[in-house]
CSV table of C-alpha atoms in Angstrom, one decimal:
chain,number,residue,atom,x,y,z
V,260,MET,CA,-23.2,30.5,40.6
V,261,LYS,CA,-20.7,32.9,40.2
V,262,THR,CA,-20.0,34.9,43.1
V,263,VAL,CA,-19.9,38.6,43.6
V,264,ASP,CA,-16.2,38.6,42.3
V,265,SER,CA,-16.3,36.6,39.2
V,266,LEU,CA,-19.3,38.8,37.9
V,267,VAL,CA,-16.7,41.9,38.8
V,268,ASP,CA,-13.8,40.2,36.8
V,269,GLU,CA,-16.3,39.3,33.6
V,270,PHE,CA,-17.9,43.3,33.9
V,271,GLU,CA,-14.3,44.7,33.7
V,272,GLU,CA,-13.8,42.4,30.5
V,273,SER,CA,-16.3,44.2,29.5
V,274,LEU,CA,-14.2,47.0,28.5
V,275,PRO,CA,-12.0,48.4,26.8
V,276,PHE,CA,-10.3,49.4,29.6
V,277,SER,CA,-8.9,48.4,33.7
V,278,LEU,CA,-11.5,49.7,36.4
V,279,ASP,CA,-9.9,52.7,38.1
V,280,ALA,CA,-9.4,52.5,41.8
V,281,PHE,CA,-12.9,54.0,42.7
V,282,GLN,CA,-14.7,52.1,39.8
V,283,ARG,CA,-14.0,49.0,41.4
V,284,GLU,CA,-14.5,50.3,45.5
V,285,ALA,CA,-18.4,52.0,44.3
V,286,ILE,CA,-19.3,48.8,42.2
V,287,ASP,CA,-17.8,46.6,45.6
V,288,LYS,CA,-19.8,49.6,47.8
V,289,LEU,CA,-23.2,48.7,46.2
V,290,GLU,CA,-22.7,45.1,46.5
V,291,SER,CA,-22.0,44.6,49.7
V,292,GLY,CA,-24.0,48.1,50.9
V,293,ASN,CA,-28.0,47.6,51.9
V,294,GLY,CA,-29.5,50.9,50.6
V,295,GLY,CA,-27.2,51.1,47.1
V,296,VAL,CA,-24.3,53.9,47.1
V,297,LEU,CA,-23.4,57.3,46.5
V,298,VAL,CA,-20.4,58.1,43.6
V,299,SER,CA,-18.4,61.7,44.4
V,300,ALA,CA,-16.0,62.0,41.4
V,301,PRO,CA,-15.5,65.0,38.9
V,302,THR,CA,-16.9,65.5,35.4
V,303,SER,CA,-14.9,62.8,32.7
V,304,SER,CA,-13.1,60.8,35.5
V,305,GLY,CA,-16.0,56.9,34.8
V,306,LYS,CA,-17.9,57.6,37.7
V,307,THR,CA,-21.0,56.6,35.3
V,308,ILE,CA,-19.6,52.7,34.8
V,309,VAL,CA,-21.0,51.8,38.3
V,310,ALA,CA,-24.1,52.7,37.1
V,311,GLU,CA,-23.0,50.2,33.8
V,312,TYR,CA,-22.1,47.4,36.4
V,313,ALA,CA,-25.6,48.2,37.9
V,314,ILE,CA,-27.3,47.4,34.6
V,315,PHE,CA,-24.9,44.5,34.1
V,316,ARG,CA,-25.8,42.9,36.8
V,317,ALA,CA,-29.3,43.5,36.5
V,318,LEU,CA,-29.5,41.9,33.2
V,319,ARG,CA,-27.6,38.8,35.0
V,320,ALA,CA,-30.7,38.5,37.2
V,321,GLY,CA,-33.3,39.7,34.9
V,322,ALA,CA,-34.2,42.6,36.5
V,323,LYS,CA,-34.4,45.6,35.7
V,324,VAL,CA,-32.7,48.9,36.2
V,325,LEU,CA,-34.2,53.1,36.2
V,326,TYR,CA,-31.9,55.4,34.9
V,327,THR,CA,-32.6,59.0,35.7
V,328,THR,CA,-31.5,62.2,34.6
V,329,PRO,CA,-33.3,66.0,35.0
V,330,LEU,CA,-33.3,67.0,31.7
V,331,LYS,CA,-34.8,65.8,28.8
V,332,ALA,CA,-31.7,66.4,26.2
V,333,LEU,CA,-29.3,64.4,29.2
V,334,SER,CA,-32.3,61.4,28.9
V,335,ASN,CA,-32.4,61.4,25.8
V,336,GLN,CA,-28.9,61.3,25.2
V,337,LYS,CA,-28.2,58.8,27.4
V,338,TYR,CA,-31.3,56.5,25.4
V,339,HIS,CA,-29.2,56.4,22.5
V,340,ASP,CA,-25.7,55.6,24.8
V,341,PHE,CA,-27.3,52.7,26.6
V,342,VAL,CA,-29.5,51.5,22.6
V,343,ARG,CA,-25.4,51.7,21.3
V,344,ALA,CA,-24.0,49.5,24.1
V,345,TYR,CA,-26.7,47.7,24.6
V,346,GLY,CA,-29.4,47.0,21.6
V,347,GLU,CA,-32.8,49.5,20.4
V,348,ALA,CA,-34.6,45.8,22.6
V,349,THR,CA,-33.0,46.4,26.1
V,350,VAL,CA,-33.5,50.0,26.4
V,351,GLY,CA,-37.2,52.4,27.1
V,352,LEU,CA,-37.2,55.9,27.0
V,353,VAL,CA,-39.4,57.7,29.1
V,354,THR,CA,-39.4,61.7,29.2
V,355,GLY,CA,-42.5,63.7,28.8
V,356,GLU,CA,-42.9,64.2,25.5
V,357,ASN,CA,-41.4,60.1,24.0
V,358,THR,CA,-42.7,57.1,25.7
V,359,ILE,CA,-40.0,54.5,24.0
V,360,ASN,CA,-39.8,51.2,24.4
V,361,ASP,CA,-40.8,51.3,28.9
V,362,ALA,CA,-41.7,47.6,28.9
V,363,ALA,CA,-37.4,47.3,28.7
V,364,PRO,CA,-35.1,46.5,31.1
V,365,VAL,CA,-33.8,49.5,31.1
V,366,VAL,CA,-35.3,52.7,30.9
V,367,VAL,CA,-34.2,55.6,30.7
V,368,MET,CA,-36.5,58.4,32.0
V,369,THR,CA,-37.1,61.7,33.8
V,370,THR,CA,-36.7,61.8,38.2
V,371,GLU,CA,-40.4,63.3,37.7
V,372,ILE,CA,-41.4,60.6,35.6
V,373,LEU,CA,-40.0,58.4,38.3
V,374,ARG,CA,-41.6,60.3,41.5
V,375,ASN,CA,-44.5,60.0,39.6
V,376,LEU,CA,-44.4,55.6,39.2
V,377,ILE,CA,-43.4,55.7,42.3
V,378,TYR,CA,-47.0,57.1,43.6
V,379,GLU,CA,-49.2,56.6,40.7
V,380,ASP,CA,-47.3,52.9,38.6
V,381,PRO,CA,-46.2,51.1,42.0
V,382,ALA,CA,-46.3,47.7,40.3
V,383,ARG,CA,-44.3,48.7,37.8
V,384,LEU,CA,-41.2,48.8,40.1
V,385,ASP,CA,-41.6,45.4,41.6
V,386,LEU,CA,-38.6,43.8,39.1
V,387,VAL,CA,-37.0,46.9,39.7
V,388,ARG,CA,-33.0,46.6,41.1
V,389,TYR,CA,-31.7,49.1,40.5
V,390,VAL,CA,-32.1,53.3,40.7
V,391,VAL,CA,-29.7,55.0,39.3
V,392,LEU,CA,-29.7,59.4,40.0
V,393,ASP,CA,-28.1,60.7,37.8
V,394,GLU,CA,-26.6,64.3,38.7
V,395,VAL,CA,-27.7,64.2,42.5
V,396,HIS,CA,-26.8,67.2,43.5
V,397,TYR,CA,-30.4,68.9,42.0
V,398,ILE,CA,-31.4,67.8,45.6
V,399,ASP,CA,-29.8,70.8,46.6
V,400,ASP,CA,-31.7,71.9,44.2
V,401,PHE,CA,-35.4,75.0,44.3
V,402,PRO,CA,-37.8,73.6,44.7
V,403,ARG,CA,-36.9,70.5,42.4
V,404,GLY,CA,-35.3,69.3,44.9
V,405,SER,CA,-38.3,67.6,46.5
V,406,VAL,CA,-38.4,65.7,43.7
V,407,TRP,CA,-34.8,63.8,44.5
V,408,GLU,CA,-36.3,63.6,48.3
V,409,GLU,CA,-39.7,62.2,47.4
V,410,ILE,CA,-37.4,59.3,46.1
V,411,VAL,CA,-35.1,57.9,48.1
V,412,ILE,CA,-38.4,58.5,50.7
V,413,GLN,CA,-40.6,56.3,48.6
V,414,ALA,CA,-38.8,53.9,46.6
V,415,PRO,CA,-39.3,50.6,47.4
V,416,ARG,CA,-36.6,48.7,50.0
V,417,THR,CA,-35.7,46.9,47.9
V,418,ILE,CA,-34.0,48.6,44.8
V,419,LYS,CA,-31.0,49.8,45.7
V,420,LEU,CA,-30.1,53.4,45.0
V,421,VAL,CA,-26.9,54.4,42.7
V,422,GLY,CA,-26.3,58.5,43.2
V,423,LEU,CA,-24.0,60.3,41.0
V,424,SER,CA,-23.0,64.1,41.0
V,425,ALA,CA,-19.7,65.4,40.1
V,426,THR,CA,-20.7,68.4,42.3
V,427,ILE,CA,-21.3,67.9,45.7
V,428,GLY,CA,-19.2,68.7,48.3
V,429,ASN,CA,-21.6,67.1,51.7
V,430,TYR,CA,-21.5,64.1,49.7
V,431,ARG,CA,-21.3,62.6,53.7
V,432,GLU,CA,-24.0,64.5,54.6
V,433,ILE,CA,-26.5,63.9,52.1
V,434,ALA,CA,-25.4,60.2,52.5
V,435,ASP,CA,-25.9,59.9,56.3
V,436,TRP,CA,-29.9,61.4,55.6
V,437,MET,CA,-30.3,59.2,52.6
V,438,ALA,CA,-28.8,56.0,54.6
V,439,GLU,CA,-32.1,57.1,57.1
V,440,ASN,CA,-34.3,56.6,54.8
V,441,ARG,CA,-32.5,53.3,53.1
V,442,GLY,CA,-30.9,51.4,55.8
V,443,GLY,CA,-28.0,51.8,54.2
V,444,MET,CA,-25.7,53.9,52.2
V,445,GLU,CA,-22.3,53.7,50.5
V,446,THR,CA,-19.8,55.9,49.3
V,447,VAL,CA,-17.3,56.5,46.9
V,448,PHE,CA,-15.3,60.2,46.7
V,449,HIS,CA,-12.2,61.3,44.0
V,450,ASP,CA,-11.4,63.9,43.8
V,451,VAL,CA,-9.1,63.3,40.2
V,452,ARG,CA,-10.1,65.0,37.6
V,453,PRO,CA,-8.2,62.6,35.0
V,454,VAL,CA,-8.9,66.1,32.7
V,455,GLU,CA,-6.6,68.5,33.4
V,456,LEU,CA,-8.9,71.4,33.7
V,457,LYS,CA,-7.4,75.2,32.7
V,458,MET,CA,-8.7,77.9,33.7
V,459,TRP,CA,-7.8,81.0,31.4
V,460,LEU,CA,-8.8,85.3,31.4
V,461,ALA,CA,-10.1,87.2,28.7
V,462,ILE,CA,-8.2,90.7,27.9
V,463,ASN,CA,-8.2,93.2,25.1
V,464,ASN,CA,-8.9,90.0,23.0
V,465,ARG,CA,-6.2,87.9,25.0
V,466,LEU,CA,-5.8,84.9,26.5
V,467,TYR,CA,-4.0,84.9,29.7
V,468,PRO,CA,-3.4,82.3,32.7
V,469,LEU,CA,-5.5,82.3,35.7
V,470,PHE,CA,-3.4,79.5,38.6
V,471,LYS,CA,0.4,78.6,37.7
V,472,GLY,CA,1.5,74.9,37.5
V,473,ASP,CA,1.0,74.9,41.0
V,474,GLY,CA,-2.4,76.3,41.2
V,475,GLY,CA,-1.9,79.7,42.7
V,476,ILE,CA,-3.1,83.6,41.1
V,477,ASP,CA,-1.1,83.8,38.3
V,478,GLN,CA,0.0,88.0,39.7
V,479,ARG,CA,0.8,88.7,36.7
V,480,THR,CA,-2.8,87.8,34.6
V,481,TRP,CA,-3.5,89.7,38.4
V,482,SER,CA,-1.7,93.0,38.0
V,483,LYS,CA,-3.1,93.5,34.1
V,484,ALA,CA,-6.8,92.9,35.7
V,485,ALA,CA,-6.5,95.6,37.4
V,486,GLN,CA,-4.6,97.6,35.6
V,487,GLU,CA,-6.8,97.2,33.0
V,488,GLU,CA,-10.2,97.3,35.5
V,489,GLU,CA,-8.9,100.5,36.9
V,490,ALA,CA,-8.4,102.7,33.3
V,491,SER,CA,-12.1,100.4,32.1
V,492,TYR,CA,-12.8,102.6,35.2
V,493,ARG,CA,-11.7,106.3,34.7
V,494,ILE,CA,-12.5,105.8,31.2
V,495,ALA,CA,-16.1,104.7,31.9
V,496,GLY,CA,-16.4,108.5,32.9
V,497,PHE,CA,-16.0,109.9,30.1
V,498,ARG,CA,-18.0,107.6,27.7
V,499,PRO,CA,-20.9,108.8,26.6
V,500,THR,CA,-23.6,106.1,27.2
V,501,THR,CA,-26.4,105.2,24.7
V,502,CYS,CA,-28.8,106.5,27.0
V,503,CYS,CA,-27.3,109.5,27.1
V,504,MET,CA,-26.4,110.5,22.8
V,505,SER,CA,-29.5,109.1,21.7
V,506,SER,CA,-32.7,109.0,24.0
V,507,ARG,CA,-34.6,112.9,24.7
V,508,SER,CA,-35.4,112.4,28.1
V,509,CYS,CA,-31.6,113.1,29.1
V,510,ALA,CA,-30.0,114.7,26.3
V,511,GLY,CA,-28.2,117.9,27.9
V,512,LEU,CA,-27.7,115.9,30.3
V,513,THR,CA,-23.8,117.2,32.2
V,514,CYS,CA,-22.7,113.3,32.2
V,515,CYS,CA,-23.6,113.9,28.3
V,516,PRO,CA,-19.6,115.7,26.0
V,517,ARG,CA,-21.8,117.0,24.0
V,518,SER,CA,-23.6,118.9,26.4
V,519,THR,CA,-24.1,122.6,26.4
V,520,SER,CA,-25.7,125.5,28.3
V,521,SER,CA,-28.4,126.2,25.6
V,522,SER,CA,-29.4,122.2,25.5
V,523,ARG,CA,-29.3,122.2,29.6
V,524,ALA,CA,-31.0,125.2,29.3
V,525,ALA,CA,-34.1,123.6,27.0
V,526,VAL,CA,-34.4,120.3,28.8
V,527,ALA,CA,-34.9,122.1,32.6
V,528,ALA,CA,-37.5,124.8,30.9
V,529,ARG,CA,-38.9,121.3,29.2
V,530,ARG,CA,-38.9,119.8,33.5
V,531,SER,CA,-40.5,122.7,34.4
V,532,SER,CA,-43.1,122.8,32.5
V,533,ASP,CA,-43.7,119.9,32.9
V,534,ALA,CA,-43.7,120.1,36.4
V,535,ARG,CA,-47.0,122.5,36.0
V,536,THR,CA,-48.8,120.4,34.1
V,537,THR,CA,-48.6,117.6,36.5
V,538,ARG,CA,-49.3,120.2,39.3
V,539,SER,CA,-52.4,122.0,37.3
V,540,THR,CA,-53.9,118.2,36.2
């Protein structure tokens, strides 16, 4: 019988790269913990590898995995990704629009579908060992967040949860709450972004770097933006708006550069006539 370490090594050998330290840590905690693991790591850092290990582990044990996402489009994408990796016979899809091979050992579904299964057909979860909650930060969404809460609270205790998110700042707080309902929940935090993220500011059809190499704001860009904002503010006081140029109701107002004394008088006369009509009515 293979040990956990040998299984992790076997899984790593199947990858075209070596596991990062945070990936290995998450996998070890998934194996040793009771309720599962919550992984907070930047986009493109490879946190999905933890979910893929859960799939690898379940297939080796003859169990099932449910991979949930909050969006149909993301569910469709994950389904096709897993079909390429594991084959059509191994992967299924269940959304509000499609049901494909829903008895497969690996089924991708929207999170609401899993919530419904827990209440309406719990027997289908008997062989499920892992549930992946991709984009788990939706637990803070109103009003959909209650779906994630119900899964955490109501899913059978035999299931380990794998929570994945790139934008969950209070991951420890959420993990503590999940642990109260699951009998434990490990956490892994990784803040290294492998794909560099640069932010630029567009001014007059040109791009200016918003931050310097040390992370501070580029003062030249800041000054340029401030000057542009001031110029825009001043010009706005003289620039005619669409309504001033075309709408009959505001033509001739003082804000309109085409305004003349005669047109303003006409507007005033029209308003006076409207007021008399209203009083007579």
